[in-house]
CSV table of C-alpha atoms in Angstrom, one decimal:
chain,number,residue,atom,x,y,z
A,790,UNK,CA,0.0,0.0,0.0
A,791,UNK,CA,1.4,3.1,-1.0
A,792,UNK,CA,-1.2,5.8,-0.3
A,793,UNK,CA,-4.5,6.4,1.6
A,794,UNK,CA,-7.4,8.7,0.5
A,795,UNK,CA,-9.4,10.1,4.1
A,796,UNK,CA,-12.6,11.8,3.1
A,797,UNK,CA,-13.6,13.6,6.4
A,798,UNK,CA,-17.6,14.8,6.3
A,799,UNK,CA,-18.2,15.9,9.7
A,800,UNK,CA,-18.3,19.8,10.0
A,801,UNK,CA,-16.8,19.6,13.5
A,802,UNK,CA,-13.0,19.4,13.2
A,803,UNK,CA,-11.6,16.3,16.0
A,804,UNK,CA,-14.9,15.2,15.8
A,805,UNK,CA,-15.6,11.3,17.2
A,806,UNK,CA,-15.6,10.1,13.4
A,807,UNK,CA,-12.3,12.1,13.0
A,808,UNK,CA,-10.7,10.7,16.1
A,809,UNK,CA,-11.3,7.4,15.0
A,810,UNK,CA,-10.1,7.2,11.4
A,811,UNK,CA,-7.1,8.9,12.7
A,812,UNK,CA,-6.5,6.5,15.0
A,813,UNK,CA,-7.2,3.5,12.3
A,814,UNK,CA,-4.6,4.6,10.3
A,815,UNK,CA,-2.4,5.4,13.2
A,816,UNK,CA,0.1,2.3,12.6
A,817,UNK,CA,0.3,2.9,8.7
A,818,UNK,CA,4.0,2.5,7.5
A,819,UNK,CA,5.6,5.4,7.5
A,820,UNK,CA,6.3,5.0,3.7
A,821,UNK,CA,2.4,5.2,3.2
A,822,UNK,CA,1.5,8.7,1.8
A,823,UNK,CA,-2.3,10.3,3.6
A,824,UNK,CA,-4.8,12.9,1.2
A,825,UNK,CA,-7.1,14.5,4.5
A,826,UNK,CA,-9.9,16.0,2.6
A,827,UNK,CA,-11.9,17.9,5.0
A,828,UNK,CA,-15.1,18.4,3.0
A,829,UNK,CA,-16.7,21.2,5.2
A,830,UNK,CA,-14.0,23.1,4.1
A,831,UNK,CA,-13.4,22.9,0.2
A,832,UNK,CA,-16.1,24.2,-2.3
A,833,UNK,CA,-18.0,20.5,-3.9
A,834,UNK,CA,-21.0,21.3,-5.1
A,835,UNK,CA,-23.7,18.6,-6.3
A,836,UNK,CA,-24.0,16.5,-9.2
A,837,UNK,CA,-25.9,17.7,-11.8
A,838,UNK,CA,-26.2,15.2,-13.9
A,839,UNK,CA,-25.2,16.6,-17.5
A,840,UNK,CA,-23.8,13.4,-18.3
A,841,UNK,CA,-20.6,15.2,-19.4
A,842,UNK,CA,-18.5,13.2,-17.4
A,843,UNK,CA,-14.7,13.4,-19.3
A,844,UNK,CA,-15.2,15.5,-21.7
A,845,UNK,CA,-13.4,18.4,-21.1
A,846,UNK,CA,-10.4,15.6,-20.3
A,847,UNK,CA,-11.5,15.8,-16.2
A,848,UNK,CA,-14.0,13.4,-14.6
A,849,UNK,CA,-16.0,16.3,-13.8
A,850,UNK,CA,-17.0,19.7,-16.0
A,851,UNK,CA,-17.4,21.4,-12.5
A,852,UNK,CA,-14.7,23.3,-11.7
A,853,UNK,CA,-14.5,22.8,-8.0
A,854,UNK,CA,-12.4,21.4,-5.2
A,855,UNK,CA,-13.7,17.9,-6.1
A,856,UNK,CA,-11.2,17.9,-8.8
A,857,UNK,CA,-8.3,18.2,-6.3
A,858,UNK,CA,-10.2,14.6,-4.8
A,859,UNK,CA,-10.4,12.9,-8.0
A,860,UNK,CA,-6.8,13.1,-8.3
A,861,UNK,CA,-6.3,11.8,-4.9
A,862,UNK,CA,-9.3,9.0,-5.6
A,863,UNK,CA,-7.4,7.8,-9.0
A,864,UNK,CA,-3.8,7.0,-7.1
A,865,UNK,CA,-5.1,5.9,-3.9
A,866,UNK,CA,-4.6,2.3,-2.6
A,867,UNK,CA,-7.3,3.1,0.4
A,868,UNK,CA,-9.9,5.0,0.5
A,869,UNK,CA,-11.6,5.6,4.0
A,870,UNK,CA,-15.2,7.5,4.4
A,871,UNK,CA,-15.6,9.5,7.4
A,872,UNK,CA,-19.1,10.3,8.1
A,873,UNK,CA,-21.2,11.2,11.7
A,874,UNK,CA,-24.5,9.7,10.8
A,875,UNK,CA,-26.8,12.3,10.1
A,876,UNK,CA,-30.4,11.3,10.2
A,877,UNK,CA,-29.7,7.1,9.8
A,878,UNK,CA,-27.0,8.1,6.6
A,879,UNK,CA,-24.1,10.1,5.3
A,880,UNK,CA,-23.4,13.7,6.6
A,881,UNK,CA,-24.7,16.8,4.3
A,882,UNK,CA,-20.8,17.3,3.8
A,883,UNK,CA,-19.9,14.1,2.3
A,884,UNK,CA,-23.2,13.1,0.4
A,885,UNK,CA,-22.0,15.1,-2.8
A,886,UNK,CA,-18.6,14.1,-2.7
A,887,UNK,CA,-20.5,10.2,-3.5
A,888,UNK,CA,-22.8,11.8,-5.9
A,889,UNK,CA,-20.0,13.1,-7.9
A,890,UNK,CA,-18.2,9.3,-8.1
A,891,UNK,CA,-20.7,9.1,-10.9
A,892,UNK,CA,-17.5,9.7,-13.8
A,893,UNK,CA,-15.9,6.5,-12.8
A,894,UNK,CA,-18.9,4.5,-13.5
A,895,UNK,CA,-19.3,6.8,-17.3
A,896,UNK,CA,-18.7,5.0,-20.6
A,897,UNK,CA,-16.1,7.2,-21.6
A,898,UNK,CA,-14.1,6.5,-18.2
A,899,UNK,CA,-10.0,7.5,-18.2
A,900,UNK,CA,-9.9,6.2,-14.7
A,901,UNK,CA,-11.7,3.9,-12.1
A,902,UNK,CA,-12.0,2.6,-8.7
A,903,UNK,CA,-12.0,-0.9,-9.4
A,904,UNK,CA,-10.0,-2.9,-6.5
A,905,UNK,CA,-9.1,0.2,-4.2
A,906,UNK,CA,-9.8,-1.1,-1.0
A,907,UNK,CA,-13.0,1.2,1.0
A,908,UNK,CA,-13.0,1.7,4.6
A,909,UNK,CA,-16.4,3.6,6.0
A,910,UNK,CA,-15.7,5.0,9.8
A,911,UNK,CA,-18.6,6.4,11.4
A,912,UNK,CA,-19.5,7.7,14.6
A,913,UNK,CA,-23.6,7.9,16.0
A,914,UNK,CA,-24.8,9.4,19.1
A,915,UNK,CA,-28.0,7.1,18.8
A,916,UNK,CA,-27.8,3.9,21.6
A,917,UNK,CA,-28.9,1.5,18.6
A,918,UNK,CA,-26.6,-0.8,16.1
A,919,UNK,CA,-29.3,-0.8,13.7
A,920,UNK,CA,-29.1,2.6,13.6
A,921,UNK,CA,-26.4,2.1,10.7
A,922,UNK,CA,-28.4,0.0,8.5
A,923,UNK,CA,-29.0,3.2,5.9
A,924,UNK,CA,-25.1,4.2,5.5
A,925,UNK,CA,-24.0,0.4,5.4
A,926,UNK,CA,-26.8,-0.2,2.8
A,927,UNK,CA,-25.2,3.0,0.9
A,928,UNK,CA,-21.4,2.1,1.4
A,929,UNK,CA,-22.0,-1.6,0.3
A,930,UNK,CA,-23.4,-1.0,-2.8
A,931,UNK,CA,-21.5,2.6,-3.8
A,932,UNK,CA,-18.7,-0.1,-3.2
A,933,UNK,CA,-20.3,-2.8,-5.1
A,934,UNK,CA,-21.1,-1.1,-8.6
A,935,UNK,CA,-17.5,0.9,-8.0
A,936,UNK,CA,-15.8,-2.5,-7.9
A,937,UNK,CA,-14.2,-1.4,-4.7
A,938,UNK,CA,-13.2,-3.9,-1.9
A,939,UNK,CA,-14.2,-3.4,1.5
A,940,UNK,CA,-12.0,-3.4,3.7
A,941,UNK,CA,-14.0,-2.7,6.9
A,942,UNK,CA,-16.7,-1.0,8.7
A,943,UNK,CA,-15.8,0.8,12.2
A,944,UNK,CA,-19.6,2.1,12.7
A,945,UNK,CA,-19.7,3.2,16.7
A,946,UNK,CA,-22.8,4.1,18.5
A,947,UNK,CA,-23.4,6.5,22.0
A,948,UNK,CA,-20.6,8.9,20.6
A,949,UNK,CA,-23.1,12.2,20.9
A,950,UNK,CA,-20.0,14.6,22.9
A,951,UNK,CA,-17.7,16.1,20.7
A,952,UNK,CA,-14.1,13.9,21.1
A,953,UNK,CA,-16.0,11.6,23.9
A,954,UNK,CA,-14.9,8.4,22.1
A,955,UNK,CA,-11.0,9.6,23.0
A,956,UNK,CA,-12.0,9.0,26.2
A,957,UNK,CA,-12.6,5.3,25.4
A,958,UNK,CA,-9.0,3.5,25.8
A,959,UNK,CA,-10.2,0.0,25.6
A,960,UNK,CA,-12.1,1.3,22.2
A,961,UNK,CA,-9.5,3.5,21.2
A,962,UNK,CA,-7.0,0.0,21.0
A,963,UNK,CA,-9.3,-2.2,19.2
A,964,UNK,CA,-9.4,0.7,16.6
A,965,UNK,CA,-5.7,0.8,16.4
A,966,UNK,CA,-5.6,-3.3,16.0
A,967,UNK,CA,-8.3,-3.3,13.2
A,968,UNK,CA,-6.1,-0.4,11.6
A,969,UNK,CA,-2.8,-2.6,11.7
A,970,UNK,CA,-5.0,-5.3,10.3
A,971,UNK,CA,-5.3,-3.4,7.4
A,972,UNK,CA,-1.6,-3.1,7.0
């Protein structure tokens, strides 16, 4: 593995689904190269479904920050979605960042996702597992027709406190083992 792609779509920066990804990747060789894409920050704006997808010689004819993504998407090895669950699926932030995956699935595709390996981390302040059932649907099949492998699911509930789950040393280490797993 030579680099990782973290997609972060929480607006709140050190954020429980933040804490954890970092600490999933936190025994990455050195060697390993990180993208952070904080999505709250960077202008991405919706699909819009012109079916123009590399035309102009990009993925995308919108002339955003998704562009600086795509390049990060193509060369990645890993690719890790960070989402709080917002209403039983992905956050507002990260929702048209996975909309605009449409080019890789376009007939006239210069690139694809096929065999990256896809990591979803996310972080619920709902008390129920199945509470995750909406974004796992989602990440599965997004996954599915990409042709990208999962790698894992780290989905924890009863995080509602901003940075509460660094508190949780016992959960904090089985994050770090499932990250050198993937290593």
């Amino acid at each position: 593995m030579k680099k990782i792609t973290l997609i972060f779509g929480s607006p709140r920066k050190e954020g429980n689904s933040e804490i954890m990804a970092e600490q999933l990747i936190s025994s990455r060789p050195a060697e390993v190269e990180v993208d952070r894409f904080h999505v709250s920050e960077m202008k991405v704006g919706g699909c819009i479904d012109c079916r123009k997808c590399w035309s102009t010689g990009k993925p995308c004819v919108i002339d955003d920050d998704m562009q600086k993504l795509y390049e990060s998407l193509i060369s990645a090895d890993l690719i890790v979605f960070v989402t709080p669950l917002y209403w039983y699926s992905w956050s507002a932030q990260i929702k048209p960042v996975l909309d605009r995956l449409l080019p890789f699935m376009s007939d006239d595709a210069r690139a694809n996702l096929h065999g990256k390996k896809a990591v979803l981390v996310a972080s619920a302040g709902d008390d129920r597992e199945s509470c995750f059932q909406g974004l796992t649907f989602s990440f599965r099949e997004s996954c599915s027709l990409l042709g990208m492998e999962i790698a894992g699911e780290l989905v924890m509930i009863d995080l509602y406190e901003k940075g509460e789950i660094a508190g949780k040393g016992d959960v904090m280490e089985e994050i770090r083992r499932q990250g050198r797993d993937l290593f």
